[in-house]
mmCIF file of C-alpha atoms and ligand atoms in Angstrom:
data_model
loop_
_atom_site.group_PDB
_atom_site.id
_atom_site.type_symbol
_atom_site.label_atom_id
_atom_site.label_comp_id
_atom_site.label_asym_id
_atom_site.label_seq_id
_atom_site.Cartn_x
_atom_site.Cartn_y
_atom_site.Cartn_z
ATOM 1 C CA MET A 116 20.957 24.879 9.855
ATOM 2 C CA TYR A 117 18.784 23.578 12.702
ATOM 3 C CA GLY A 118 16.293 20.886 11.721
ATOM 4 C CA THR A 119 18.261 19.693 8.691
ATOM 5 C CA LYS A 120 19.976 16.350 8.808
ATOM 6 C CA ASN A 121 21.993 14.158 6.514
ATOM 7 C CA ILE A 122 20.099 10.884 6.176
ATOM 8 C CA SER A 123 22.317 8.898 3.824
ATOM 9 C CA GLY A 124 24.662 9.716 0.941
ATOM 10 C CA HIS A 125 23.564 13.109 -0.391
ATOM 11 C CA ILE A 126 20.064 12.887 1.113
ATOM 12 C CA HIS A 127 19.115 15.614 3.591
ATOM 13 C CA TYR A 128 16.033 16.138 5.721
ATOM 14 C CA VAL A 129 14.555 19.625 5.193
ATOM 15 C CA GLY A 130 11.088 19.161 6.726
ATOM 16 C CA VAL A 131 9.307 21.301 9.319
ATOM 17 C CA ASN A 132 7.261 20.876 12.492
ATOM 18 C CA ASP A 133 3.750 22.193 13.032
ATOM 19 C CA ARG A 134 2.854 22.690 16.675
ATOM 20 C CA SER A 135 0.214 25.333 15.960
ATOM 21 C CA LYS A 136 -2.515 23.632 14.014
ATOM 22 C CA ALA A 137 -5.354 22.409 16.249
ATOM 23 C CA LYS A 138 -6.671 19.734 13.898
ATOM 24 C CA PHE A 139 -5.137 17.907 10.949
ATOM 25 C CA GLU A 140 -7.481 18.102 7.950
ATOM 26 C CA ASN A 141 -9.538 20.268 10.330
ATOM 27 C CA LEU A 142 -10.767 16.982 11.793
ATOM 28 C CA TRP A 143 -8.163 15.145 13.853
ATOM 29 C CA THR A 144 -6.586 16.676 16.946
ATOM 30 C CA LEU A 145 -2.856 17.274 17.093
ATOM 31 C CA PRO A 146 -1.957 17.292 20.787
ATOM 32 C CA ASN A 147 1.658 16.527 19.900
ATOM 33 C CA GLY A 148 1.815 18.437 16.623
ATOM 34 C CA VAL A 149 2.804 16.964 13.291
ATOM 35 C CA SER A 150 5.826 17.145 10.996
ATOM 36 C CA TYR A 151 5.708 17.780 7.258
ATOM 37 C CA ASN A 152 8.767 15.964 5.993
ATOM 38 C CA SER A 153 10.660 16.866 2.859
ATOM 39 C CA TYR A 154 13.959 15.504 1.574
ATOM 40 C CA LEU A 155 16.603 17.104 -0.576
ATOM 41 C CA ILE A 156 19.097 15.052 -2.571
ATOM 42 C CA ALA A 157 22.056 17.299 -3.386
ATOM 43 C CA ASP A 158 23.794 15.012 -5.856
ATOM 44 C CA GLU A 159 25.221 15.820 -9.311
ATOM 45 C CA LYS A 160 21.612 16.658 -10.027
ATOM 46 C CA VAL A 161 19.506 18.130 -7.220
ATOM 47 C CA ALA A 162 16.127 16.619 -6.406
ATOM 48 C CA LEU A 163 13.632 17.725 -3.774
ATOM 49 C CA LEU A 164 11.116 15.124 -2.667
ATOM 50 C CA ASP A 165 7.782 16.736 -1.770
ATOM 51 C CA THR A 166 7.286 20.124 -0.130
ATOM 52 C CA VAL A 167 5.620 21.263 3.113
ATOM 53 C CA ASP A 168 2.464 23.065 4.227
ATOM 54 C CA ILE A 169 2.609 26.587 2.845
ATOM 55 C CA CYS A 170 2.398 28.090 6.354
ATOM 56 C CA TYR A 171 6.013 26.988 6.761
ATOM 57 C CA VAL A 172 7.367 27.911 3.328
ATOM 58 C CA GLU A 173 9.809 30.582 4.579
ATOM 59 C CA GLN A 174 11.447 28.250 7.043
ATOM 60 C CA PHE A 175 11.435 25.502 4.421
ATOM 61 C CA MET A 176 13.227 27.713 1.870
ATOM 62 C CA ARG A 177 15.892 28.637 4.410
ATOM 63 C CA LYS A 178 16.542 24.969 5.080
ATOM 64 C CA ILE A 179 16.833 24.258 1.355
ATOM 65 C CA ASP A 180 19.222 27.211 0.946
ATOM 66 C CA SER A 181 21.387 26.032 3.807
ATOM 67 C CA VAL A 182 21.914 22.673 2.113
ATOM 68 C CA LEU A 183 22.216 23.905 -1.473
ATOM 69 C CA GLN A 184 24.525 26.889 -0.847
ATOM 70 C CA GLY A 185 23.463 28.651 -4.035
ATOM 71 C CA ARG A 186 22.791 25.615 -6.213
ATOM 72 C CA SER A 187 19.456 25.288 -7.948
ATOM 73 C CA ILE A 188 16.902 22.442 -7.891
ATOM 74 C CA ASP A 189 16.711 20.254 -10.990
ATOM 75 C CA TYR A 190 13.758 18.087 -10.018
ATOM 76 C CA LEU A 191 10.843 18.354 -7.643
ATOM 77 C CA ILE A 192 9.486 14.863 -7.130
ATOM 78 C CA VAL A 193 5.845 14.908 -6.068
ATOM 79 C CA ASN A 194 5.031 11.643 -4.357
ATOM 80 C CA HIS A 195 1.779 12.956 -2.907
ATOM 81 C CA MET A 196 -0.467 15.888 -3.792
ATOM 82 C CA GLU A 197 -2.421 16.409 -0.569
ATOM 83 C CA PRO A 198 -1.888 20.097 0.275
ATOM 84 C CA ASP A 199 0.012 19.390 3.509
ATOM 85 C CA HIS A 200 2.813 18.351 1.133
ATOM 86 C CA SER A 201 2.061 20.185 -2.086
ATOM 87 C CA SER A 202 0.908 23.685 -1.144
ATOM 88 C CA SER A 203 4.413 25.185 -1.505
ATOM 89 C CA ILE A 204 4.878 23.896 -5.061
ATOM 90 C CA ARG A 205 3.792 27.028 -6.893
ATOM 91 C CA ILE A 206 6.110 29.263 -4.857
ATOM 92 C CA LEU A 207 8.936 26.811 -5.352
ATOM 93 C CA GLN A 208 8.355 26.819 -9.103
ATOM 94 C CA GLN A 209 8.489 30.616 -9.140
ATOM 95 C CA ARG A 210 11.804 30.487 -7.311
ATOM 96 C CA TYR A 211 13.288 27.713 -9.479
ATOM 97 C CA PRO A 212 11.663 28.229 -12.905
ATOM 98 C CA GLU A 213 13.925 25.656 -14.595
ATOM 99 C CA MET A 214 12.974 22.956 -12.099
ATOM 100 C CA LYS A 215 11.190 19.949 -13.596
ATOM 101 C CA ILE A 216 8.211 18.619 -11.650
ATOM 102 C CA VAL A 217 8.276 14.834 -11.561
ATOM 103 C CA GLY A 218 5.024 12.955 -11.146
ATOM 104 C CA ASN A 219 2.556 10.681 -12.882
ATOM 105 C CA GLN A 220 -0.455 11.492 -14.987
ATOM 106 C CA ARG A 221 -2.729 11.775 -11.968
ATOM 107 C CA THR A 222 -0.257 14.060 -10.207
ATOM 108 C CA PHE A 223 -0.362 16.462 -13.114
ATOM 109 C CA GLY A 224 -4.153 16.632 -13.202
ATOM 110 C CA MET A 225 -4.095 17.642 -9.532
ATOM 111 C CA LEU A 226 -1.203 20.084 -10.009
ATOM 112 C CA GLN A 227 -3.244 21.933 -12.575
ATOM 113 C CA GLY A 228 -6.457 21.713 -10.558
ATOM 114 C CA PHE A 229 -5.030 22.875 -7.235
ATOM 115 C CA TYR A 230 -2.324 25.305 -8.358
ATOM 116 C CA GLY A 231 -2.670 25.946 -12.089
ATOM 117 C CA VAL A 232 0.800 24.446 -12.596
ATOM 118 C CA ILE A 233 1.170 23.029 -16.120
ATOM 119 C CA ASP A 234 4.757 23.813 -17.131
ATOM 120 C CA ASN A 235 7.983 21.848 -16.866
ATOM 121 C CA LEU A 236 6.338 18.531 -16.083
ATOM 122 C CA TYR A 237 8.314 15.289 -16.244
ATOM 123 C CA GLU A 238 6.045 12.257 -16.315
ATOM 124 C CA VAL A 239 7.127 8.933 -14.860
ATOM 125 C CA LYS A 240 5.493 5.522 -14.863
ATOM 126 C CA ASP A 241 5.784 2.515 -12.599
ATOM 127 C CA GLY A 242 9.386 1.263 -12.548
ATOM 128 C CA ASP A 243 10.911 4.292 -14.327
ATOM 129 C CA MET A 244 14.337 5.454 -13.161
ATOM 130 C CA LEU A 245 15.809 8.909 -12.583
ATOM 131 C CA ASP A 246 19.603 9.139 -12.438
ATOM 132 C CA LEU A 247 20.856 11.884 -10.115
ATOM 133 C CA GLY A 248 24.521 10.817 -10.145
ATOM 134 C CA TYR A 249 25.350 8.755 -7.075
ATOM 135 C CA HIS A 250 21.668 8.226 -6.230
ATOM 136 C CA LYS A 251 19.370 6.573 -8.745
ATOM 137 C CA LEU A 252 15.661 6.766 -8.032
ATOM 138 C CA GLN A 253 13.090 4.256 -9.123
ATOM 139 C CA PHE A 254 9.387 5.156 -9.007
ATOM 140 C CA VAL A 255 6.819 2.791 -7.568
ATOM 141 C CA MET A 256 3.148 3.564 -8.168
ATOM 142 C CA THR A 257 1.123 2.994 -4.993
ATOM 143 C CA PRO A 258 -2.303 4.470 -5.748
ATOM 144 C CA MET A 259 -4.710 5.051 -2.857
ATOM 145 C CA VAL A 260 -2.057 4.855 -0.183
ATOM 146 C CA HIS A 261 -3.897 7.701 0.669
ATOM 147 C CA TRP A 262 -4.793 9.427 -2.648
ATOM 148 C CA PRO A 263 -4.972 8.067 -6.209
ATOM 149 C CA GLU A 264 -1.827 9.816 -7.477
ATOM 150 C CA VAL A 265 0.430 8.524 -4.676
ATOM 151 C CA MET A 266 3.750 7.056 -5.676
ATOM 152 C CA MET A 267 6.920 6.214 -3.813
ATOM 153 C CA SER A 268 10.529 6.816 -4.821
ATOM 154 C CA TYR A 269 13.225 4.269 -4.083
ATOM 155 C CA ASP A 270 16.916 5.093 -4.049
ATOM 156 C CA THR A 271 18.545 1.993 -5.513
ATOM 157 C CA THR A 272 21.997 3.119 -4.304
ATOM 158 C CA ASP A 273 21.485 3.523 -0.547
ATOM 159 C CA LYS A 274 18.211 1.524 -0.386
ATOM 160 C CA VAL A 275 16.146 4.434 0.902
ATOM 161 C CA LEU A 276 12.388 4.440 0.351
ATOM 162 C CA PHE A 277 10.550 7.761 0.156
ATOM 163 C CA SER A 278 7.174 6.394 1.124
ATOM 164 C CA ALA A 279 4.725 9.338 0.918
ATOM 165 C CA ASP A 280 2.187 9.075 3.782
ATOM 166 C CA ALA A 281 2.890 5.378 4.353
ATOM 167 C CA PHE A 282 4.625 4.549 7.642
ATOM 168 C CA GLY A 283 3.880 8.077 8.796
ATOM 169 C CA CYS A 284 2.570 9.151 12.155
ATOM 170 C CA PHE A 285 1.366 12.208 13.993
ATOM 171 C CA GLY A 286 3.697 13.916 16.416
ATOM 172 C CA ALA A 287 6.182 16.707 15.695
ATOM 173 C CA LEU A 288 9.873 15.844 15.822
ATOM 174 C CA HIS A 289 11.706 16.998 18.937
ATOM 175 C CA GLY A 290 15.117 17.869 17.540
ATOM 176 C CA ALA A 291 16.127 14.435 16.297
ATOM 177 C CA ILE A 292 14.978 13.243 12.867
ATOM 178 C CA ILE A 293 16.046 9.591 12.673
ATOM 179 C CA ASP A 294 14.401 7.045 14.968
ATOM 180 C CA ARG A 295 17.675 5.730 16.415
ATOM 181 C CA ASP A 296 18.494 9.199 17.765
ATOM 182 C CA MET A 297 15.280 9.681 19.756
ATOM 183 C CA GLU A 298 13.057 8.211 22.434
ATOM 184 C CA ILE A 299 10.714 6.422 20.033
ATOM 185 C CA GLU A 300 7.938 5.102 22.281
ATOM 186 C CA ARG A 301 5.790 8.230 22.026
ATOM 187 C CA TYR A 302 5.353 7.711 18.277
ATOM 188 C CA TRP A 303 3.733 4.274 18.234
ATOM 189 C CA SER A 304 0.357 5.390 19.561
ATOM 190 C CA GLU A 305 0.573 8.348 17.159
ATOM 191 C CA MET A 306 1.070 5.858 14.333
ATOM 192 C CA TYR A 307 -2.110 3.957 15.252
ATOM 193 C CA ARG A 308 -3.989 7.232 15.414
ATOM 194 C CA TYR A 309 -2.585 8.472 12.107
ATOM 195 C CA TYR A 310 -3.247 5.195 10.338
ATOM 196 C CA ALA A 311 -6.807 4.809 11.649
ATOM 197 C CA ASN A 312 -7.816 8.385 10.929
ATOM 198 C CA ILE A 313 -6.048 9.115 7.665
ATOM 199 C CA VAL A 314 -5.254 5.848 5.891
ATOM 200 C CA GLY A 315 -7.726 3.493 7.594
ATOM 201 C CA LYS A 316 -10.098 3.065 4.665
ATOM 202 C CA TYR A 317 -7.341 1.976 2.312
ATOM 203 C CA GLY A 318 -6.281 -1.360 3.780
ATOM 204 C CA SER A 319 -6.343 -3.156 0.466
ATOM 205 C CA PRO A 320 -4.185 -0.581 -1.422
ATOM 206 C CA VAL A 321 -1.745 -0.582 1.504
ATOM 207 C CA GLN A 322 -1.519 -4.364 1.296
ATOM 208 C CA LYS A 323 -0.889 -4.153 -2.461
ATOM 209 C CA ALA A 324 1.855 -1.589 -1.877
ATOM 210 C CA LEU A 325 3.469 -3.759 0.800
ATOM 211 C CA GLN A 326 3.464 -6.737 -1.550
ATOM 212 C CA LYS A 327 5.108 -4.628 -4.234
ATOM 213 C CA LEU A 328 7.710 -3.307 -1.797
ATOM 214 C CA ALA A 329 8.558 -6.825 -0.633
ATOM 215 C CA ASP A 330 10.783 -7.087 -3.733
ATOM 216 C CA TYR A 331 12.945 -4.175 -2.580
ATOM 217 C CA GLU A 332 15.759 -4.153 -0.056
ATOM 218 C CA ILE A 333 14.912 -1.210 2.197
ATOM 219 C CA ARG A 334 17.325 0.112 4.815
ATOM 220 C CA THR A 335 15.702 3.464 5.514
ATOM 221 C CA ILE A 336 12.159 4.760 5.161
ATOM 222 C CA CYS A 337 11.608 8.476 4.701
ATOM 223 C CA SER A 338 7.911 9.067 5.291
ATOM 224 C CA LEU A 339 6.148 12.405 4.941
ATOM 225 C CA HIS A 340 5.203 12.496 8.639
ATOM 226 C CA GLY A 341 7.118 11.523 11.757
ATOM 227 C CA PRO A 342 10.546 9.968 12.269
ATOM 228 C CA VAL A 343 12.795 8.604 9.548
ATOM 229 C CA TRP A 344 12.700 4.852 10.091
ATOM 230 C CA SER A 345 15.973 3.010 10.386
ATOM 231 C CA GLU A 346 16.488 1.096 13.629
ATOM 232 C CA HIS A 347 12.736 0.559 14.122
ATOM 233 C CA LEU A 348 11.899 0.137 10.449
ATOM 234 C CA ALA A 349 10.713 -3.459 10.818
ATOM 235 C CA LYS A 350 8.304 -2.543 13.608
ATOM 236 C CA ALA A 351 6.857 0.378 11.617
ATOM 237 C CA VAL A 352 6.309 -1.851 8.577
ATOM 238 C CA ASP A 353 4.821 -4.623 10.709
ATOM 239 C CA LEU A 354 2.420 -2.201 12.353
ATOM 240 C CA TYR A 355 1.202 -0.919 8.970
ATOM 241 C CA ASP A 356 0.923 -4.468 7.716
ATOM 242 C CA ARG A 357 -1.214 -5.571 10.650
ATOM 243 C CA MET A 358 -3.440 -2.518 10.599
ATOM 244 C CA SER A 359 -4.023 -2.731 6.852
ATOM 245 C CA ARG A 360 -5.078 -6.354 7.357
ATOM 246 C CA TYR A 361 -7.402 -5.118 10.137
ATOM 247 C CA GLU A 362 -5.688 -7.505 12.478
ATOM 248 C CA GLY A 363 -6.402 -6.429 16.054
ATOM 249 C CA GLU A 364 -4.219 -7.057 19.089
ATOM 250 C CA GLU A 365 -5.610 -8.764 22.159
ATOM 251 C CA GLY A 366 -7.673 -6.206 24.002
ATOM 252 C CA VAL A 367 -11.140 -4.701 24.105
ATOM 253 C CA VAL A 368 -12.447 -1.208 23.431
ATOM 254 C CA ILE A 369 -15.722 -0.323 25.144
ATOM 255 C CA ALA A 370 -17.118 2.751 23.415
ATOM 256 C CA TYR A 371 -20.336 4.100 24.780
ATOM 257 C CA GLY A 372 -22.697 7.016 24.967
ATOM 258 C CA THR A 373 -24.537 7.936 28.127
ATOM 259 C CA MET A 374 -26.857 10.805 29.019
ATOM 260 C CA TYR A 375 -27.475 10.394 32.727
ATOM 261 C CA GLY A 376 -25.105 7.578 33.677
ATOM 262 C CA ASN A 377 -27.474 4.632 33.331
ATOM 263 C CA THR A 378 -25.870 3.252 30.169
ATOM 264 C CA GLU A 379 -22.456 3.989 31.620
ATOM 265 C CA GLU A 380 -23.217 1.569 34.460
ATOM 266 C CA MET A 381 -23.715 -1.130 31.845
ATOM 267 C CA ALA A 382 -20.304 -0.295 30.386
ATOM 268 C CA GLU A 383 -18.775 -0.510 33.871
ATOM 269 C CA ALA A 384 -20.378 -3.896 34.479
ATOM 270 C CA ILE A 385 -19.066 -5.227 31.180
ATOM 271 C CA ALA A 386 -15.552 -3.930 31.900
ATOM 272 C CA SER A 387 -15.611 -5.476 35.336
ATOM 273 C CA SER A 388 -16.636 -8.818 33.899
ATOM 274 C CA LEU A 389 -13.904 -8.645 31.243
ATOM 275 C CA ALA A 390 -11.330 -7.982 33.951
ATOM 276 C CA ASN A 391 -12.702 -10.775 36.138
ATOM 277 C CA HIS A 392 -12.280 -13.121 33.197
ATOM 278 C CA GLY A 393 -8.671 -12.233 32.637
ATOM 279 C CA VAL A 394 -8.714 -9.490 30.001
ATOM 280 C CA LYS A 395 -6.032 -6.973 30.907
ATOM 281 C CA ARG A 396 -6.245 -4.505 28.055
ATOM 282 C CA ILE A 397 -9.616 -2.789 28.391
ATOM 283 C CA ILE A 398 -9.971 0.714 27.013
ATOM 284 C CA MET A 399 -13.140 2.598 27.869
ATOM 285 C CA HIS A 400 -14.288 5.642 25.937
ATOM 286 C CA ASN A 401 -17.196 7.836 26.925
ATOM 287 C CA LEU A 402 -17.781 9.165 23.432
ATOM 288 C CA ALA A 403 -19.207 12.480 24.579
ATOM 289 C CA LYS A 404 -15.811 13.211 26.096
ATOM 290 C CA SER A 405 -13.108 11.113 24.443
ATOM 291 C CA ASP A 406 -11.196 12.426 21.466
ATOM 292 C CA ILE A 407 -12.619 10.658 18.428
ATOM 293 C CA SER A 408 -9.207 10.330 16.789
ATOM 294 C CA GLU A 409 -7.959 8.439 19.868
ATOM 295 C CA VAL A 410 -11.048 6.239 19.846
ATOM 296 C CA LEU A 411 -10.540 5.312 16.189
ATOM 297 C CA GLY A 412 -6.876 4.555 16.849
ATOM 298 C CA ASP A 413 -7.866 2.177 19.657
ATOM 299 C CA VAL A 414 -10.639 0.577 17.599
ATOM 300 C CA PHE A 415 -8.103 -0.198 14.869
ATOM 301 C CA ARG A 416 -5.614 -1.471 17.404
ATOM 302 C CA TYR A 417 -7.678 -3.973 19.370
ATOM 303 C CA LYS A 418 -9.545 -7.087 18.370
ATOM 304 C CA GLY A 419 -12.569 -6.728 20.650
ATOM 305 C CA LEU A 420 -15.138 -3.963 20.228
ATOM 306 C CA ILE A 421 -18.107 -3.413 22.507
ATOM 307 C CA VAL A 422 -20.426 -0.517 21.761
ATOM 308 C CA GLY A 423 -23.462 0.723 23.646
ATOM 309 C CA CYS A 424 -25.691 3.756 23.980
ATOM 310 C CA PRO A 425 -29.157 5.036 24.733
ATOM 311 C CA THR A 426 -31.804 5.259 22.062
ATOM 312 C CA TYR A 427 -31.995 8.898 21.008
ATOM 313 C CA SER A 428 -34.869 10.093 18.782
ATOM 314 C CA ASN A 429 -35.248 6.501 17.631
ATOM 315 C CA GLU A 430 -31.586 6.508 16.545
ATOM 316 C CA LEU A 431 -28.223 5.801 18.085
ATOM 317 C CA PHE A 432 -26.972 8.410 20.539
ATOM 318 C CA PRO A 433 -25.377 10.994 18.191
ATOM 319 C CA GLU A 434 -21.742 10.557 19.280
ATOM 320 C CA VAL A 435 -22.053 6.792 18.920
ATOM 321 C CA LYS A 436 -23.673 7.173 15.515
ATOM 322 C CA SER A 437 -20.780 9.384 14.482
ATOM 323 C CA LEU A 438 -18.229 6.778 15.597
ATOM 324 C CA MET A 439 -20.067 3.962 13.853
ATOM 325 C CA ASP A 440 -20.233 6.021 10.642
ATOM 326 C CA LYS A 441 -16.497 6.597 10.767
ATOM 327 C CA ILE A 442 -15.822 2.915 11.411
ATOM 328 C CA GLN A 443 -18.066 1.899 8.519
ATOM 329 C CA THR A 444 -16.400 4.405 6.191
ATOM 330 C CA ARG A 445 -13.090 2.746 7.050
ATOM 331 C CA GLU A 446 -14.547 -0.704 6.356
ATOM 332 C CA LEU A 447 -13.115 -2.104 9.572
ATOM 333 C CA LYS A 448 -12.931 -5.886 9.367
ATOM 334 C CA ASN A 449 -12.265 -8.875 11.587
ATOM 335 C CA ARG A 450 -13.647 -7.685 14.900
ATOM 336 C CA TYR A 451 -15.213 -9.594 17.756
ATOM 337 C CA PHE A 452 -18.226 -7.463 18.541
ATOM 338 C CA ALA A 453 -20.801 -7.107 21.296
ATOM 339 C CA TYR A 454 -23.307 -4.386 21.986
ATOM 340 C CA PHE A 455 -25.710 -3.033 24.517
ATOM 341 C CA GLY A 456 -28.272 -0.274 24.729
ATOM 342 C CA SER A 457 -30.913 1.458 26.736
ATOM 343 C CA PHE A 458 -34.179 3.273 26.216
ATOM 344 C CA ALA A 459 -36.775 5.195 28.164
ATOM 345 C CA TRP A 460 -39.905 4.135 26.276
ATOM 346 C CA ALA A 461 -39.012 2.549 22.890
ATOM 347 C CA SER A 462 -35.890 0.545 22.088
ATOM 348 C CA ALA A 463 -33.930 1.265 18.914
ATOM 349 C CA SER A 464 -30.188 1.485 19.672
ATOM 350 C CA VAL A 465 -29.549 -2.274 19.871
ATOM 351 C CA LYS A 466 -31.391 -2.809 16.585
ATOM 352 C CA HIS A 467 -29.191 -0.251 14.868
ATOM 353 C CA LEU A 468 -26.022 -1.769 16.346
ATOM 354 C CA SER A 469 -27.127 -5.242 15.321
ATOM 355 C CA ALA A 470 -27.702 -4.045 11.739
ATOM 356 C CA ILE A 471 -24.240 -2.470 11.616
ATOM 357 C CA ALA A 472 -22.604 -5.655 12.911
ATOM 358 C CA GLU A 473 -24.350 -7.668 10.221
ATOM 359 C CA LYS A 474 -23.400 -5.229 7.489
ATOM 360 C CA MET A 475 -19.771 -5.204 8.620
ATOM 361 C CA ASN A 476 -19.686 -8.978 8.913
ATOM 362 C CA TRP A 477 -18.297 -8.797 12.454
ATOM 363 C CA GLU A 478 -18.508 -11.813 14.717
ATOM 364 C CA VAL A 479 -21.088 -11.072 17.418
ATOM 365 C CA VAL A 480 -19.873 -12.915 20.509
ATOM 366 C CA ALA A 481 -22.794 -12.434 22.896
ATOM 367 C CA ASP A 482 -26.463 -11.565 23.069
ATOM 368 C CA PRO A 483 -27.061 -7.844 23.556
ATOM 369 C CA ALA A 484 -28.215 -6.292 26.797
ATOM 370 C CA ASP A 485 -31.092 -3.861 26.295
ATOM 371 C CA MET A 486 -32.103 -1.879 29.344
ATOM 372 C CA LYS A 487 -35.425 -0.150 29.879
ATOM 373 C CA GLN A 488 -34.846 2.954 32.011
ATOM 374 C CA GLY A 489 -32.700 2.145 35.068
ATOM 375 C CA TYR A 490 -30.039 -0.374 36.069
ATOM 376 C CA SER A 491 -30.980 -3.660 37.752
ATOM 377 C CA GLN A 492 -29.530 -7.043 38.687
ATOM 378 C CA PRO A 493 -30.954 -8.815 35.593
ATOM 379 C CA ILE A 494 -29.263 -6.162 33.438
ATOM 380 C CA GLU A 495 -26.010 -6.675 35.316
ATOM 381 C CA ASP A 496 -26.256 -10.401 34.633
ATOM 382 C CA LEU A 497 -26.618 -9.717 30.890
ATOM 383 C CA CYS A 498 -23.690 -7.303 30.920
ATOM 384 C CA SER A 499 -21.532 -9.772 32.824
ATOM 385 C CA GLU A 500 -22.300 -12.378 30.235
ATOM 386 C CA ILE A 501 -21.185 -10.011 27.455
ATOM 387 C CA GLY A 502 -17.871 -9.544 29.260
ATOM 388 C CA ARG A 503 -17.476 -13.260 29.871
ATOM 389 C CA GLN A 504 -18.225 -14.222 26.266
ATOM 390 C CA MET A 505 -15.858 -11.604 24.889
ATOM 391 C CA ALA A 506 -13.087 -12.784 27.229
ATOM 392 C CA LEU A 507 -13.656 -16.387 26.144
ATOM 393 C CA ARG A 508 -13.589 -15.430 22.475
ATOM 394 C CA LEU A 509 -10.385 -13.490 22.861
ATOM 395 C CA ALA A 510 -8.855 -16.461 24.628
ATOM 396 C CA ASP A 511 -10.147 -18.611 21.765
ATOM 397 C CA LYS A 512 -12.421 -20.591 24.063
ATOM 398 C CA ALA A 513 -15.868 -19.529 22.869
ATOM 399 C CA GLU A 514 -18.682 -21.726 24.159
HETATM 400 FE FE1 FEO B 844 0.138 13.806 4.680
HETATM 401 FE FE2 FEO B 844 -2.238 12.368 2.602
HETATM 402 O O1 FEO B 844 -1.164 13.727 3.306
#
């Protein structure tokens, strides 16, 4: 059937694409859709690894049928309970009443809580094995690689890792399933965006999981979103490793709020100075217009962060406040930071930005520029200095 694919041995892809949903988690835009991946191992025993969003359950069942040709499912392995992967479980259990649901203690608490499912549970612990015949699965507990119940399943025969959300990305699959069969470039920016928005807070658990996985030989990664990683596996792992260490690439994000264009001129002056001092990767986001999921992806990607906005009701401009809240929630570390602000009668935005920088332990590379009312040459000089200092810091030549 269309959209199924043999991955390795008896492992088949039976996931689906969602090009309809506007926002993932009702928060993060999906301009390129998203895939909900599921894998079926039709061995001597049959195991299904995770399900799909219930909106796609009919299509999902047809894919399973096309692979199984009348056979039943012995095990449903639940690596992750977030409803984008678990919401078809109850229907699946009704269809295959003998099927055992494989998970850990935390999985089962959630299964009962979300779906009232309490029967036919098969509990596994870290390192336990499940013999399917040719394929033998080992379970690796990786809590908080997105949710507390998350685990991964490793096929010791063909060295395939079923990695739950890890190494996943936004973006529906366009026909091909495995990375080597597709034009892969479009998925990297979707991986930054997915990581920053969904997994971003959990850098430390991701690092722990990566250290655990270092003991395994892995030839293929079957994530719950995006391509199956084979040819580009090393790059996908490296990208997750760097992001979970909050290690930014060379480049600067200027994220700003502006009401009438005055603060935007400051952002332009800073960008111009950065460019004049040799910085090539400068990404500017007017936060009243830019997609916040894109902004977060860029903030996670690049080492330099410059934020500015007008004072608004003695606070940060609301869109900037919202971004800074999201960044703080994700505990973003290791950034070179600079900031600027403006006010009509009483300054507050730079004080708030300064407090956030201190709380986050970011390295502030330049004095702030704080503008009263309109743009002027002295303000331009301050903004230029911000750009110059950031460029020097990125080039490791801070004065
Ligand atoms: Fe794709 Fe955490 O769910």
